[in-house]
Amino acid sequence: MPHKIAVVVGSIRKDSINRKLARAIIKLLPDSFACELVQIDDLPVFNQDHDQDPPAPVKRVKAQIAAADGLLFVTPEHNRSLPTALKNVLDWVSRPYGQNLWAGKPGAILGASVGSVGSAVAQAHLRSVLSYLDVRTLGQPEVYIYFTSNLIDDQGNISNDGTRTFLAGFCKQYAAWIEKRG
Ligand code: FNR
């Protein structure tokens, strides 16, 4: 059976560099990993009034996360933290109280930014939230990608040999992490 991986990209913009990074990782993972991007751009803003019977897009995402053996979070940094769209899906899937569907899943965090900080601060904040939500995140290698133009194309092809080797190393560690826990 393949390992089902839910890939959550923290950006909803069309030309997201983090979606390109996610596609590169999906390409580098072994065939035994069935990765699916999680659509988050149609989720309403979280409202606790609806957490017992949420809108249809939320139900769809919750079913996708429930069925996943593992998680991959690929996030930009917005004003030195995780983007609103990412926090929104984390909140919806954590509710209602006592039915947090993230709990116990193995996962990993990576990200890219157009600055040399490589989304490190956002990733630290995200790791803290995921720890509370009981997601077991891979500690190392950390992946902070300083995204220069054309580093990764829309299909996930990486133009820089060093980056490709580094990300392949990440994928090896991630695959072992999921195989042990997924
Ligand atoms: C940014 N960006 C940014 N970059 C960074 O390294 N640290 C930061 O705190 C921020 N803050 C920030 C806030 C907002 C509102 C925007 C729109 C952007 C720049 C960011 O790295 C850049 O837009 C990336 O392209 C975002 O990733 P996606 O959306 O392309 O995946």
XYZ file of C-alpha atoms and ligand atoms in Angstrom:
213
model
C 0.000 0.000 0.000
C 1.380 3.461 -0.860
C 1.795 6.023 1.896
C -0.886 8.687 1.460
C 0.599 12.130 2.047
C -1.495 15.286 2.378
C 0.593 18.236 1.179
C -0.520 21.569 2.623
C 0.938 24.621 0.882
C 0.555 27.760 2.976
C 0.177 30.046 -0.041
C -2.953 30.313 -2.167
C -1.484 32.528 -4.871
C -1.265 31.306 -8.462
C 2.507 31.571 -8.904
C 3.447 30.460 -5.409
C 7.135 29.567 -5.022
C 6.128 27.290 -2.146
C 3.826 25.300 -4.449
C 6.790 24.904 -6.823
C 8.870 23.661 -3.892
C 6.073 21.245 -2.928
C 5.985 19.874 -6.489
C 9.762 19.383 -6.418
C 9.487 17.380 -3.190
C 6.621 15.275 -4.588
C 8.827 14.461 -7.597
C 11.785 13.469 -5.427
C 9.834 11.164 -3.102
C 9.777 7.439 -3.906
C 6.860 6.016 -5.954
C 5.516 4.395 -2.794
C 4.407 7.886 -1.680
C 1.037 9.015 -3.045
C 1.043 12.787 -2.484
C -2.048 14.979 -2.826
C -2.097 18.763 -2.584
C -4.762 19.976 -0.148
C -6.965 22.717 -1.597
C -7.339 25.494 0.993
C -8.284 28.535 -1.103
C -12.039 27.898 -0.864
C -12.205 27.534 2.917
C -14.132 30.286 4.703
C -12.486 32.070 7.599
C -12.745 29.878 10.685
C -15.840 30.491 12.770
C -16.497 28.438 15.866
C -20.268 28.772 15.285
C -19.848 26.235 12.445
C -17.300 23.851 13.859
C -19.944 21.155 14.629
C -21.347 21.231 11.083
C -18.830 23.027 8.875
C -19.299 24.150 5.252
C -18.705 21.586 2.456
C -15.105 22.632 1.574
C -14.111 22.162 5.206
C -15.704 18.689 5.268
C -13.735 17.800 2.113
C -10.412 18.868 3.667
C -11.192 17.108 6.945
C -11.847 13.842 5.070
C -8.581 14.251 3.183
C -6.585 14.782 6.365
C -8.340 11.907 8.158
C -7.333 9.563 5.320
C -3.680 10.682 5.221
C -0.835 8.584 6.613
C 1.467 11.585 6.708
C 1.607 15.350 6.306
C 3.876 17.787 4.547
C 3.629 21.529 5.214
C 5.304 23.889 2.745
C 4.950 27.470 3.868
C 5.883 31.025 3.043
C 6.441 33.596 5.766
C 3.999 36.480 6.105
C 5.114 39.268 8.421
C 7.378 36.924 10.382
C 4.739 34.253 10.930
C 2.670 31.640 9.127
C 0.138 32.884 6.546
C -3.517 33.321 7.509
C -4.643 30.689 4.980
C -2.470 28.082 6.668
C -3.560 28.932 10.211
C -7.156 28.815 8.966
C -6.955 25.198 7.785
C -5.096 24.198 10.944
C -7.937 25.640 13.022
C -10.804 24.066 11.014
C -9.293 20.582 11.065
C -8.539 20.832 14.793
C -12.222 21.260 15.671
C -14.671 20.549 17.225
C -12.958 20.208 20.587
C -11.823 16.643 21.148
C -11.909 15.773 17.432
C -8.577 17.156 16.252
C -7.854 15.227 13.041
C -4.190 16.286 12.904
C -3.404 14.383 16.076
C -0.827 11.626 15.905
C 0.046 12.119 12.216
C 3.725 12.250 11.286
C 4.732 15.320 9.303
C 7.451 17.692 8.200
C 7.799 21.397 7.552
C 9.687 23.228 4.844
C 9.420 26.524 3.071
C 10.777 29.149 0.760
C 10.911 32.909 0.669
C 12.313 35.587 -1.593
C 14.454 36.732 1.325
C 17.443 34.879 2.742
C 15.534 34.037 5.949
C 13.877 31.247 3.893
C 10.633 31.337 5.928
C 12.509 30.209 9.069
C 10.450 32.325 11.470
C 7.144 31.137 9.966
C 8.349 27.552 10.218
C 9.248 27.995 13.896
C 5.773 29.369 14.634
C 4.171 26.558 12.620
C 6.205 23.923 14.475
C 4.938 25.310 17.750
C 1.279 25.122 16.612
C 1.750 21.607 15.207
C 3.324 20.482 18.459
C 0.166 21.582 20.299
C -1.976 19.809 17.681
C -0.010 16.600 18.352
C 1.579 16.350 14.883
C 4.956 14.574 15.110
C 7.273 16.739 13.004
C 10.625 15.661 11.621
C 13.314 17.747 13.349
C 16.067 17.621 10.742
C 17.023 18.468 8.114
C 15.463 21.900 8.319
C 14.627 23.327 4.887
C 14.891 27.106 4.467
C 14.956 27.849 0.747
C 16.090 31.275 -0.463
C 14.175 31.292 -3.729
C 16.023 33.020 -6.540
C 14.351 33.356 -9.960
C 13.899 30.075 -11.880
C 15.252 27.944 -9.011
C 12.259 25.582 -9.401
C 9.793 25.606 -12.319
C 6.030 24.943 -12.275
C 6.587 21.212 -12.813
C 8.957 20.955 -9.844
C 12.207 20.755 -11.815
C 15.134 22.175 -9.822
C 17.773 24.127 -11.751
C 20.488 24.124 -9.068
C 22.426 20.885 -8.416
C 23.184 21.731 -4.784
C 19.521 22.451 -4.011
C 18.443 19.221 -5.749
C 20.936 17.144 -3.721
C 19.904 18.860 -0.491
C 16.175 18.318 -1.135
C 16.783 14.695 -2.134
C 18.477 14.254 1.274
C 15.440 15.766 2.976
C 13.170 13.364 1.065
C 15.220 10.385 2.195
C 14.867 11.400 5.847
C 11.172 12.200 5.415
C 10.449 8.862 3.729
C 12.172 7.010 6.580
C 10.207 9.091 9.123
C 6.872 8.194 7.501
C 7.790 4.544 6.992
C 8.527 4.281 10.709
C 5.385 6.093 11.876
C 2.882 6.341 9.040
C 5.844 38.588 2.528
N 7.144 38.113 2.311
C 7.966 37.849 3.380
N 9.166 37.190 3.218
C 9.936 36.887 4.285
O 10.998 36.278 4.126
N 9.539 37.233 5.557
C 8.377 37.903 5.797
O 8.053 38.175 6.948
C 7.553 38.226 4.686
N 6.370 38.879 4.864
C 5.475 38.976 3.840
C 4.188 39.445 4.090
C 3.242 39.446 3.079
C 1.824 39.873 3.389
C 3.610 39.037 1.771
C 2.582 39.033 0.668
C 4.879 38.626 1.505
C 7.594 37.804 0.944
C 7.358 36.354 0.597
O 8.503 35.591 0.933
C 7.104 36.194 -0.895
O 5.943 36.938 -1.231
C 6.949 34.765 -1.332
O 6.842 34.715 -2.740
C 5.707 34.144 -0.684
O 5.607 32.780 -1.017
P 4.574 32.244 -2.134
O 3.253 32.896 -1.905
O 5.180 32.658 -3.454
O 4.605 30.774 -1.931
